[in-house]
Short mmCIF file of C-alpha atoms in Angstrom, two decimals:
data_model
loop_
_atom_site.label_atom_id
_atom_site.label_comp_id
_atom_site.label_asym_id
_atom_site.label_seq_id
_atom_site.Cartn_x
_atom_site.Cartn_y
_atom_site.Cartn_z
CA UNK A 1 -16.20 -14.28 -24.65
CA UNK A 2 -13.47 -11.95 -22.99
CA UNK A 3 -13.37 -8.37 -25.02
CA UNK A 4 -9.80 -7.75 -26.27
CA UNK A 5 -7.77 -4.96 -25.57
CA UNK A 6 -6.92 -2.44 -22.55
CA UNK A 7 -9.52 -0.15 -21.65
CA UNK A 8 -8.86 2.53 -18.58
CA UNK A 9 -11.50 3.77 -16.68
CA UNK A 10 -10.66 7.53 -15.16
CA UNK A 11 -11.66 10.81 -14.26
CA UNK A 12 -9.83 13.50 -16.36
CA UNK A 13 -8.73 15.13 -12.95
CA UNK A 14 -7.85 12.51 -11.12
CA UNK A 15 -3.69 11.78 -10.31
CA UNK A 16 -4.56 8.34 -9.81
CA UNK A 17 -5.50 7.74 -13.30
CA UNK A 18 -3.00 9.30 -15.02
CA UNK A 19 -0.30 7.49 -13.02
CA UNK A 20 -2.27 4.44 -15.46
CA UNK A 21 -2.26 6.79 -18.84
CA UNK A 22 1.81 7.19 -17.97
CA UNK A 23 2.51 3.53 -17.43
CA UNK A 24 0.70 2.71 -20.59
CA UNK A 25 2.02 5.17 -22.50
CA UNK A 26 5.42 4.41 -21.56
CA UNK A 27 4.86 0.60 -22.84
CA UNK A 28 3.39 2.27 -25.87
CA UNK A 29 0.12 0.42 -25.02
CA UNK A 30 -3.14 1.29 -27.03
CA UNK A 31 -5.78 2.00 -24.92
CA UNK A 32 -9.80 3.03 -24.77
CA UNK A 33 -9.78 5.71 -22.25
CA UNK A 34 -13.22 5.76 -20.78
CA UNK A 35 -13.93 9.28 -18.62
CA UNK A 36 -16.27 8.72 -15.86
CA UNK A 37 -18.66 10.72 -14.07
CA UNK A 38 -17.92 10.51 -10.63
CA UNK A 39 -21.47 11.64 -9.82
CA UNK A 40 -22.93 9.03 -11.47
CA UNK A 41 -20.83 5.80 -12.50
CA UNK A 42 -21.41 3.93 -14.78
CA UNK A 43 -22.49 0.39 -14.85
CA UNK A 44 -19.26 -1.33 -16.33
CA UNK A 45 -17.24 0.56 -13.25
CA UNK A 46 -19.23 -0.75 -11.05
CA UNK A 47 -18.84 -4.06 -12.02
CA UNK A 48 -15.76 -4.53 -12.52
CA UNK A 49 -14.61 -2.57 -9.40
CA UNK A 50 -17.57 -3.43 -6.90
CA UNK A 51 -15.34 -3.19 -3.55
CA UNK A 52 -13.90 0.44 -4.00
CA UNK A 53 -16.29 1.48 -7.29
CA UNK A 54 -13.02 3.58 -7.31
CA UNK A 55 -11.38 4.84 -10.55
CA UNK A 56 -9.09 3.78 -12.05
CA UNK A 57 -9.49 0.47 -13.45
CA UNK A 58 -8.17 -0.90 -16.37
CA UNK A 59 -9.46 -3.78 -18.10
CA UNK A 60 -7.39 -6.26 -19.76
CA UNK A 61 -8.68 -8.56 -22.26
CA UNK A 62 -11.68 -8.29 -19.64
CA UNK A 63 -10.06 -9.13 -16.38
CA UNK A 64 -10.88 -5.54 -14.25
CA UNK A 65 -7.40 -4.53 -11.85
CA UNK A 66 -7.86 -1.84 -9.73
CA UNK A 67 -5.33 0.53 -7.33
CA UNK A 68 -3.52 2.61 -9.17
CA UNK A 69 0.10 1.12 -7.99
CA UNK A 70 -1.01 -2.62 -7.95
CA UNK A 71 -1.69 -1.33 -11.88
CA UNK A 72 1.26 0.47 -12.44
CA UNK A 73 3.50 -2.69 -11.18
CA UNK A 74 1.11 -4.87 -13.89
CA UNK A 75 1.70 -2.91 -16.51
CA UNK A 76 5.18 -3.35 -15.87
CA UNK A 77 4.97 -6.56 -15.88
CA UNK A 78 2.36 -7.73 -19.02
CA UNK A 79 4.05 -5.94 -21.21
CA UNK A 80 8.30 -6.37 -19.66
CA UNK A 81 9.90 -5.65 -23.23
CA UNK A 82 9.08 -2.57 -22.99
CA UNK A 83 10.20 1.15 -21.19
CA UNK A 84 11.24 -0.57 -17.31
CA UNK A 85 9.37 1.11 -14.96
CA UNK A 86 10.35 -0.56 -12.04
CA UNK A 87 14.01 -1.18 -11.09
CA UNK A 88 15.75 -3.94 -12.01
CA UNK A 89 17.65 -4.58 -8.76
CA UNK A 90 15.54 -6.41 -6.09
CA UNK A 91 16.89 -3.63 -3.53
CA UNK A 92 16.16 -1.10 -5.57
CA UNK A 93 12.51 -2.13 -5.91
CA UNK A 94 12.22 -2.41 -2.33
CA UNK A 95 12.94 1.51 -1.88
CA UNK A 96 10.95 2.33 -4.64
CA UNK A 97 7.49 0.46 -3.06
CA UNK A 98 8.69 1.76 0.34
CA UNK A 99 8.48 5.76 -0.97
CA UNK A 100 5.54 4.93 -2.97
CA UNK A 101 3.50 3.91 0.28
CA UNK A 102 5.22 6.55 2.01
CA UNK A 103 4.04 9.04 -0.41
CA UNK A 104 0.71 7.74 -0.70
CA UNK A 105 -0.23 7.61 2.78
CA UNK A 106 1.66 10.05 4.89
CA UNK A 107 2.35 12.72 1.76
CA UNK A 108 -0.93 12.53 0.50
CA UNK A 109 -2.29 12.88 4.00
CA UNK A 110 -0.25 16.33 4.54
CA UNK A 111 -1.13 17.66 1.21
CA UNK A 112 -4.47 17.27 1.58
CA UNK A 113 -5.46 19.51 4.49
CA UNK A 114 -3.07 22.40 2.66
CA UNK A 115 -6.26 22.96 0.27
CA UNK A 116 -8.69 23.76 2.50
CA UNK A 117 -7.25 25.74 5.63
CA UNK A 118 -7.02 28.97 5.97
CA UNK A 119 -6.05 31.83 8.20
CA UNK A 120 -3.16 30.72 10.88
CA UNK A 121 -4.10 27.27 10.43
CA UNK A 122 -2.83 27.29 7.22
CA UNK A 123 0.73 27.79 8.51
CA UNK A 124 0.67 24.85 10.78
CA UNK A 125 -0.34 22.07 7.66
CA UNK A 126 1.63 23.88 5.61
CA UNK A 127 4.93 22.83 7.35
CA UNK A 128 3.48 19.67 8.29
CA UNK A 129 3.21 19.13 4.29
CA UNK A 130 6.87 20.39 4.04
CA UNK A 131 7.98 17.86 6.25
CA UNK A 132 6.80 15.23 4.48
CA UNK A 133 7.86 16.19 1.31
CA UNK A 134 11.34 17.03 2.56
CA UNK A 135 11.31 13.65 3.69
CA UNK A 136 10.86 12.24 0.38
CA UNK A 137 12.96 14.67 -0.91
CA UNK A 138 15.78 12.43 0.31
CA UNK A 139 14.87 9.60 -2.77
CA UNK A 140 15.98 12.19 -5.37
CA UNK A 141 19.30 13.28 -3.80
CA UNK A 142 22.08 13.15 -6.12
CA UNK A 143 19.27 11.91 -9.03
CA UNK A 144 17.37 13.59 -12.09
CA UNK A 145 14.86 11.60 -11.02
CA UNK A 146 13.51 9.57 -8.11
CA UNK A 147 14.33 6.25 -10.93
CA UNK A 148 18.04 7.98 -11.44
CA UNK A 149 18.76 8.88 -15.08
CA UNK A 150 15.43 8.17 -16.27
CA UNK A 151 11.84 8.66 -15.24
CA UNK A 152 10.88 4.77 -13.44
CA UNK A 153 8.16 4.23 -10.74
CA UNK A 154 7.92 6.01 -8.08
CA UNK A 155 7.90 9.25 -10.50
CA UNK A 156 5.23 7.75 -12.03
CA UNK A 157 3.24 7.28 -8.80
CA UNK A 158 4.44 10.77 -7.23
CA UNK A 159 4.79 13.20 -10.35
CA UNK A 160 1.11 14.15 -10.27
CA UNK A 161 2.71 16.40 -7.35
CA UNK A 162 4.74 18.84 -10.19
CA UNK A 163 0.80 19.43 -12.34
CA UNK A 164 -1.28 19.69 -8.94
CA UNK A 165 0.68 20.98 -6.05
CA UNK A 166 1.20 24.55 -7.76
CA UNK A 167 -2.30 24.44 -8.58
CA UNK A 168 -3.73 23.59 -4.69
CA UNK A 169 -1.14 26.17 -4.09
CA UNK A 170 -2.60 28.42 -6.00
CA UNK A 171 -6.23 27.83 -5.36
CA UNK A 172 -5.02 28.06 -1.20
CA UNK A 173 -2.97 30.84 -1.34
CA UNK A 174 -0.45 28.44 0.31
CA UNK A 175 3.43 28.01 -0.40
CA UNK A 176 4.63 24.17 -0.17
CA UNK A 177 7.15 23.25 -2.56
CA UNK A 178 9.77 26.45 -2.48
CA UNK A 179 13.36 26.96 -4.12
CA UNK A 180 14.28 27.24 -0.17
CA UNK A 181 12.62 24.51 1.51
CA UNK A 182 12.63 21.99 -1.27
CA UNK A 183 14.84 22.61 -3.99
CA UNK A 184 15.59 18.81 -4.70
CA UNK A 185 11.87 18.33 -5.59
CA UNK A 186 11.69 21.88 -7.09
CA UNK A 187 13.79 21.36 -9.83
CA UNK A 188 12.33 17.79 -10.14
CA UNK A 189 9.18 19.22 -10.82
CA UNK A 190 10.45 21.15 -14.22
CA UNK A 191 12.04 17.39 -15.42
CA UNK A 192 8.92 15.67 -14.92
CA UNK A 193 6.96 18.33 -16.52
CA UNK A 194 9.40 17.77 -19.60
CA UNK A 195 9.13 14.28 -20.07
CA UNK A 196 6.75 13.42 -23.17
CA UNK A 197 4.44 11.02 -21.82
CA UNK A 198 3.52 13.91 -18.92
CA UNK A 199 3.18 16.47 -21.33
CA UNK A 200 0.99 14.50 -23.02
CA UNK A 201 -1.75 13.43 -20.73
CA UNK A 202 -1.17 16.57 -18.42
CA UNK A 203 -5.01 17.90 -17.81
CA UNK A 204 -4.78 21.41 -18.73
CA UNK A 205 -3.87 23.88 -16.36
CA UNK A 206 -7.20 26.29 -16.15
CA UNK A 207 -9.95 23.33 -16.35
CA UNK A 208 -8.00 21.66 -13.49
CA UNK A 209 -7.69 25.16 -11.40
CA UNK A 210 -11.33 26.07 -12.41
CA UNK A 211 -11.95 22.57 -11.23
CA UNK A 212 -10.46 22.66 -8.10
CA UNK A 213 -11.21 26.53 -6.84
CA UNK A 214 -15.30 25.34 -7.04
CA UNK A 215 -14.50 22.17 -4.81
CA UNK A 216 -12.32 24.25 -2.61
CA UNK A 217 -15.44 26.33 -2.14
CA UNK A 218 -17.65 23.94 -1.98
CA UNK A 219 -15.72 22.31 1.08
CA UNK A 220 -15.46 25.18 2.81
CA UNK A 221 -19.00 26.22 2.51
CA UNK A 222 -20.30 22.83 3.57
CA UNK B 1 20.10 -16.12 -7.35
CA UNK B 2 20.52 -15.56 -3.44
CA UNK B 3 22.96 -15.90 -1.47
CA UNK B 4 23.38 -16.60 1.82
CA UNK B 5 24.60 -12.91 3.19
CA UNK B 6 23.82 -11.86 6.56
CA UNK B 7 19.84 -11.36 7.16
CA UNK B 8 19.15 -9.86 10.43
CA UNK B 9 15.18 -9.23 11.30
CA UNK B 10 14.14 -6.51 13.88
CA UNK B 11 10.79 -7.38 15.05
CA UNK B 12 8.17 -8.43 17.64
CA UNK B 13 6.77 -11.71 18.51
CA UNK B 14 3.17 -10.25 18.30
CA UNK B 15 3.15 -7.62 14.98
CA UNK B 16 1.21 -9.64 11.96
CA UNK B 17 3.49 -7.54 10.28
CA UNK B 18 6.90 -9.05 11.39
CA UNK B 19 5.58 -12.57 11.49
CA UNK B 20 5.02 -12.22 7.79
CA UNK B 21 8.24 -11.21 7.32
CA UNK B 22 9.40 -14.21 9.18
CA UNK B 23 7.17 -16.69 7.56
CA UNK B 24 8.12 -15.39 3.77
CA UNK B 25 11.95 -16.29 5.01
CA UNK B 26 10.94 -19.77 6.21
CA UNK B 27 9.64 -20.24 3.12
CA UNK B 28 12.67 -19.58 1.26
CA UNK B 29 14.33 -21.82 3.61
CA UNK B 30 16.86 -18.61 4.38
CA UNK B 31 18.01 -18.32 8.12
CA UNK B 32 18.26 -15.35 9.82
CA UNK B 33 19.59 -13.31 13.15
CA UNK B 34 15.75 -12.59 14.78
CA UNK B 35 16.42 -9.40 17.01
CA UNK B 36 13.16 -8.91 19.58
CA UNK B 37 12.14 -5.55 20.10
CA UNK B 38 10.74 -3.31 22.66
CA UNK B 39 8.21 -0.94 20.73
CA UNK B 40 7.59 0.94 24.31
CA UNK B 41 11.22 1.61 24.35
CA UNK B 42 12.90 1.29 20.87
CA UNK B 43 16.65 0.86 20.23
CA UNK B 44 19.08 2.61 18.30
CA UNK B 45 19.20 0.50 15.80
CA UNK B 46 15.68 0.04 15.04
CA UNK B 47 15.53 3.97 15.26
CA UNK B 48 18.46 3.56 12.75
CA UNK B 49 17.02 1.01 10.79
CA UNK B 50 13.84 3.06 10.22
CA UNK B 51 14.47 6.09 10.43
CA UNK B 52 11.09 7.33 8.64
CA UNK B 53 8.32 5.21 10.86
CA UNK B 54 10.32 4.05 13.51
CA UNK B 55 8.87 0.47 13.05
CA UNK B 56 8.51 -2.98 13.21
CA UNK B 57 9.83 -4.99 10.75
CA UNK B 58 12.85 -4.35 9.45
CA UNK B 59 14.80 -6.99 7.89
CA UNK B 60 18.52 -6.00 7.82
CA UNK B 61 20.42 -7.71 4.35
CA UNK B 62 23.79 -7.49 4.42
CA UNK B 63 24.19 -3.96 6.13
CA UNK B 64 21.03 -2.72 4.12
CA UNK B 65 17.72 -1.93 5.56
CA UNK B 66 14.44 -2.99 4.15
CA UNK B 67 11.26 -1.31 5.47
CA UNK B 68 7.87 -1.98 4.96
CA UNK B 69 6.17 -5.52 5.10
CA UNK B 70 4.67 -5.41 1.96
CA UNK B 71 8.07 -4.40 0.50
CA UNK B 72 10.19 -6.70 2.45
CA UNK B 73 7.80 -9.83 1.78
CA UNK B 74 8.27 -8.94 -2.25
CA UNK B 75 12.27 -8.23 -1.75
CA UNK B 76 12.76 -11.42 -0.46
CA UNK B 77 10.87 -13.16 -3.14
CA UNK B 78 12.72 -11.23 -5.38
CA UNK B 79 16.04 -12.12 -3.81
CA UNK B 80 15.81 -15.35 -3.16
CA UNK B 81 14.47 -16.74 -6.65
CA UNK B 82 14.88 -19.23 -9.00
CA UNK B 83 15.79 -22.71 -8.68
CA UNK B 84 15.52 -24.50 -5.29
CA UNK B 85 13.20 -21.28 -4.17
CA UNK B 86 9.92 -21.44 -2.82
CA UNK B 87 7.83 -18.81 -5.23
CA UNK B 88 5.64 -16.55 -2.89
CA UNK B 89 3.99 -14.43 -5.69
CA UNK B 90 2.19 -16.69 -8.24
CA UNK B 91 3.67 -15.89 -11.75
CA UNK B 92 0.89 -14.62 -14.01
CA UNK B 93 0.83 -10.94 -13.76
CA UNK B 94 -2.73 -10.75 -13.52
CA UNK B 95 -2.92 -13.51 -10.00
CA UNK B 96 0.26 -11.12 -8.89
CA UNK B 97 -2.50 -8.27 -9.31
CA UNK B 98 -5.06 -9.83 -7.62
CA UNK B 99 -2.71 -11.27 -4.93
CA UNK B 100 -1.42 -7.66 -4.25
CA UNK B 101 -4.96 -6.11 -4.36
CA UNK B 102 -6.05 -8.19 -1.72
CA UNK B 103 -3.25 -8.11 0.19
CA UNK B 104 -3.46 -4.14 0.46
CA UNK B 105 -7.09 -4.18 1.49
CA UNK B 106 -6.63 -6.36 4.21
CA UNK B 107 -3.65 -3.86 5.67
CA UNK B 108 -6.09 -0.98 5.07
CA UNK B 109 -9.14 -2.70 6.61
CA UNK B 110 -8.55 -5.37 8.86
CA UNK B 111 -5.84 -3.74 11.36
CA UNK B 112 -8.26 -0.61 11.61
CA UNK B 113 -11.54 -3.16 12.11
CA UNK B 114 -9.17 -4.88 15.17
CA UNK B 115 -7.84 -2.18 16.70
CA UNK B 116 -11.48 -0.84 16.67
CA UNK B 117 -12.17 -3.93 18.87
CA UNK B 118 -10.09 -3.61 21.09
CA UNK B 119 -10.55 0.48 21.84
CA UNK B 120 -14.25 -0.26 22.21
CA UNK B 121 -15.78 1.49 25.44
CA UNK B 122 -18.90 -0.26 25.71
CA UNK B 123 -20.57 -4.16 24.19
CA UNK B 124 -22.42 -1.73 22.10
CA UNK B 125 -19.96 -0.01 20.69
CA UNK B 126 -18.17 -3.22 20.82
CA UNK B 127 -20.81 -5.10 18.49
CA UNK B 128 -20.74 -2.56 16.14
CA UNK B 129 -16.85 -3.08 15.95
CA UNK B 130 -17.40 -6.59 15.62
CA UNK B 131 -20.08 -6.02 12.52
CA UNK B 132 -17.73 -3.66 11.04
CA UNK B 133 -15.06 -6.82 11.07
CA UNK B 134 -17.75 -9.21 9.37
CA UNK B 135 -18.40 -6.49 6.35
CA UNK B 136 -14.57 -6.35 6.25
CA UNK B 137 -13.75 -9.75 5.95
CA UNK B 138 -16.86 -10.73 3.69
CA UNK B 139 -15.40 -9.96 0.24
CA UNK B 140 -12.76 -11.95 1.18
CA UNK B 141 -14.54 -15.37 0.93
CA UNK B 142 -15.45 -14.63 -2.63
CA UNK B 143 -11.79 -13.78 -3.22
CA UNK B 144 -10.65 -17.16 -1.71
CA UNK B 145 -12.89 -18.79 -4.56
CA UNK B 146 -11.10 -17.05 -7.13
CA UNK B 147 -7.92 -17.04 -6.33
CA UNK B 148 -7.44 -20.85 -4.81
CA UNK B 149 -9.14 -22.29 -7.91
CA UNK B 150 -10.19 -25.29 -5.97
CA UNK B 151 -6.99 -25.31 -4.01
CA UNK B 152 -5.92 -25.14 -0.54
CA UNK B 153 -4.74 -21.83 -0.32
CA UNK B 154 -5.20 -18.32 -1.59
CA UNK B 155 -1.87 -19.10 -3.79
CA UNK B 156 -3.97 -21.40 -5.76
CA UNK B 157 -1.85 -24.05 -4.61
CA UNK B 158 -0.99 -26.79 -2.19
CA UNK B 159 1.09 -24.69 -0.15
CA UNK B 160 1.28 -20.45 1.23
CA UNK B 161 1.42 -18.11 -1.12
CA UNK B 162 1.52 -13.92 -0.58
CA UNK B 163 -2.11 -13.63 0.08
CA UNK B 164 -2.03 -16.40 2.34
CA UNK B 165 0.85 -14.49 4.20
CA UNK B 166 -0.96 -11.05 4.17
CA UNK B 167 -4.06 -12.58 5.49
CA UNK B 168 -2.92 -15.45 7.62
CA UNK B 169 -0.26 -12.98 10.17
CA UNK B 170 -3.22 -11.61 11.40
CA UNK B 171 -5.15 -14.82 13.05
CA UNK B 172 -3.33 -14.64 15.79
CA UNK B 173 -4.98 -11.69 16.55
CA UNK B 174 -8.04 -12.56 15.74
CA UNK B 175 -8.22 -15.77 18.14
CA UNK B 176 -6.79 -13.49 20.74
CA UNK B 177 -9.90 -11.43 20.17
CA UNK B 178 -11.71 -14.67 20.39
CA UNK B 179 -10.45 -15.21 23.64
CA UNK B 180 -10.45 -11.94 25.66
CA UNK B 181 -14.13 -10.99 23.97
CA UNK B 182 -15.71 -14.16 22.66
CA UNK B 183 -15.98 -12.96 18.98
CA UNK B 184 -15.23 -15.12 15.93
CA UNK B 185 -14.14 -12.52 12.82
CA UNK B 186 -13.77 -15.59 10.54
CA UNK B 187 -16.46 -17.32 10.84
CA UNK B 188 -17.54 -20.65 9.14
CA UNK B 189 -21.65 -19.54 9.51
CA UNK B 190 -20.87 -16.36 7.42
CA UNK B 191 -17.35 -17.08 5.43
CA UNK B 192 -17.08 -20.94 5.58
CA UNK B 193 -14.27 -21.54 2.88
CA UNK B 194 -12.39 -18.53 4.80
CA UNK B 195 -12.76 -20.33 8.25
CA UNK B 196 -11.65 -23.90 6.68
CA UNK B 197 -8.57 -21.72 5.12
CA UNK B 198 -7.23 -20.53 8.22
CA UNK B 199 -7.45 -23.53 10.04
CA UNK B 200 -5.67 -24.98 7.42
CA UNK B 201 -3.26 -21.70 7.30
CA UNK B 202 -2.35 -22.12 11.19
CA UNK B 203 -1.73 -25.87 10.88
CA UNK B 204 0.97 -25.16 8.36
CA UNK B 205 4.44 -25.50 8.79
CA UNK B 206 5.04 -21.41 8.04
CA UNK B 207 2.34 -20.50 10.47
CA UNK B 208 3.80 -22.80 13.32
CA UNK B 209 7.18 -21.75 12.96
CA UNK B 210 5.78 -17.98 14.14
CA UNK B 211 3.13 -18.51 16.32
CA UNK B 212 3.02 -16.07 19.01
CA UNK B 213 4.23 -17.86 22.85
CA UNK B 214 0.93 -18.27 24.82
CA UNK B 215 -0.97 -15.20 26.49
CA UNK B 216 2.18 -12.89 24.24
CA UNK B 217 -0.55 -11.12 22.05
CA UNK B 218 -3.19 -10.57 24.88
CA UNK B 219 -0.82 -9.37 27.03
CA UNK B 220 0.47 -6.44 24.43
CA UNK B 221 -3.41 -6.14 23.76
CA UNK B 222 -3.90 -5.00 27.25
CA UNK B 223 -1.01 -2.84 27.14
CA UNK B 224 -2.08 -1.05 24.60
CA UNK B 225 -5.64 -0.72 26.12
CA UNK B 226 -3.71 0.84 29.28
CA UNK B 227 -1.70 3.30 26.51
CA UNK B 228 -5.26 4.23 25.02
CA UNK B 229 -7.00 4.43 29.20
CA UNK B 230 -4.22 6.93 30.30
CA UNK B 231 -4.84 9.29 26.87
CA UNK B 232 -8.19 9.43 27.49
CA UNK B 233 -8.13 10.20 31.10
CA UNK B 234 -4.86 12.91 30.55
CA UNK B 235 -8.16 15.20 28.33
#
């Protein structure tokens, strides 16, 4: 007998998950939000996401989805009455899944290295990051957000970057996103930190930095 | 409702990637200019086209470019709906889910497990490859139960569906691998209801329509093996 409801299963730090808390919120969706322990997962994770054991998953009525996009686009979906996330014109949907990937895979791959270099080689992935970003940048032009007037998809799937980017930048002693390199996504940055559902689920500042300054150690001790 | 604007698709006869492109517009019964490209050499207007990654496929709709397989494949089920249309995403949100979760893994896994193939040095390093392929595609035969619910195809129907296109574009690399190194990735000892799948996927209409000409994937196999041969030696 299938349990009812939506359950998410996260990791308070994790971007990935909260892209799920957003979506969800947006809908107005009730939710059991179930914080794992990365070190040790629990059994229900496990099962229901065997392949990645990755978080997030959310659980619907008991049937387990996993990736945090494939989730986003299902909430959209289940629940279409509500807030649109995605856009509504085919075209439009297109770009946003193309920047999404984009993001994912060659942002996310730039950002990455930013938190743990140091010295000259800092410089190097720094601009490399830039790049990317700048790249990107190019969605919001002439927008308040990447979904135009309102806050849609692929601000849900990037706007982890306006909570965490200043805070790798912190913990690195790099500078990424600038007034001068990337103004577009500078000032998109204070929207997204404005909208309700962010300031809501935002993890706060100095548990995330604390957070992230030990594994930056950590790494580069290893 | 779609119409019948101009649809131009730059791509190559061998990319899994443009032939799913392709076989998602057969579907829909929606013709198309097909422009052939030279990767080793691109052209201005794929460069203009794509303008981010520079690749293959693009699919051109009335003066607008659409990048990214995965995105194309859903635009032009998007597009193209409705009555008269050939659906390639099932419609229950959660298959759509499932469809899409699959779909991704096999982009993330199997291209890397291939290409790892195909770069190895030595039969050792080329088994391992090959074992690497097996653990890739294994989960997969589980997901075919699931998701075909006793039917023919990963759409959980009698005909292709967007798993079945995700999956299926890369055979023909995988019975080129057959032929140039004797390996079976699908293979009906270890994933039976996989193997009876894609024979049935490469007997379809879809699948015929975009079948690679003879010797076409090999030879841009071994080109790339030259590509990787004249790296290695330039260290």
């Amino acid at each position: 007998m299938a349990e009812k409801g939506v359950k998410v299963f996260g990791m308070w730090a994790s971007p990935m998950v909260i892209r799920v808390e957003w979506a969800l919120q947006l809908k107005g969706v009730t939710y059991e939000y179930i914080d794992e322990d990365l070190g040790n997962k629990s059994d229900a994770l496990l099962r229901h996401n065997p392949l990645t054991k990755k978080v997030p998953v959310l659980l619907h009525d008991g049937k387990p989805i996993a990736e945090s996009a494939i989730i986003v686009e299902y909430i959209d979906e289940v629940w279409k009455d509500g807030y649109p996330i995605m856009p509504a014109d085919p075209y439009e949907r297109a770009q946003a899944r193309f920047w999404a990937k984009y993001a994912d895979e060659k942002c996310n791959a730039a950002i990455y290295p930013v938190f743990t270099a140091t010295g000259e080689a800092q410089s190097k992935v720094v601009h490399e990051a830039q790049q990317c970003l700048k790249t990107l940048e190019k969605a919001l032009e002439g927008k308040k957000f990447f979904g135009g007037d309102a806050f849609g998809y692929l601000d849900v799937i990037v706007g982890w970057y306006a909570h965490w980017l200043p805070i790798i930048e912190e913990v690195s002693g790099a500078s990424v996103v600038t007034e001068e390199e990337l103004p577009l996504m500078k000032a998109w940055f204070d929207r997204i930190l404005a909208v309700d559902v962010v300031k809501e689920t935002l993890p706060p500042r100095d548990k995330l930095l604390a957070l992230n300054k030990a594994r930056r150690e950590q790494l580069l001790s290893a | 409702m779609g119409s019948q604007g101009d649809v131009t698709v730059l791509g190559t006869v061998v990319s899994p990637f443009a032939l799913r492109v392709r076989m998602a517009l057969y579907l829909k019964g929606v013709s198309y200019e097909y422009l052939e490209q030279n990767v080793f050499d691109k052209g201005e207007l794929l460069l203009a086209s794509n303008p981010v990654h520079k690749k293959v496929p693009v699919l051109i709709h009335g003066g607008k470019p659409v990048c990214e397989s995965v995105a194309i494949v859903q635009y032009v089920d998007e597009f193209w709906s409705g009555a008269g249309f050939a659906s390639i995403l099932p419609a229950d949100p959660y298959d759509r889910a499932v469809a899409r979760f699959w779909a991704a893994y096999v982009d993330d896994k199997l291209v890397a497990a291939v290409l790892g193939i195909l770069r190895a040095a030595t039969e050792e390093e080329r088994d391992e490859k090959v074992e690497a392929a097996h653990a890739v595609v294994a989960p997969m035969e589980e997901a075919f139960a699931t998701c075909s619910k006793g039917k023919a195809f990963f759409s959980g129907g009698d005909s292709v569906g967007y798993l079945d296109l995700a999956l299926g574009c890369h055979l023909f690399w995988l019975e080129t691998l057959r032929s140039m190194f004797g390996v079976t990735i699908i293979d009906a000892g270890r994933t039976p209801q996989l193997a009876a799948w894609a024979e049935r996927f490469l007997d379809t209409k879809a699948a015929k329509e975009v079948t690679p000409p003879t010797n076409s994937v090999e030879e841009y196999a071994g080109k790339l093996q030259a590509i990787w041969a004249a790296a290695a030696s330039a260290k």
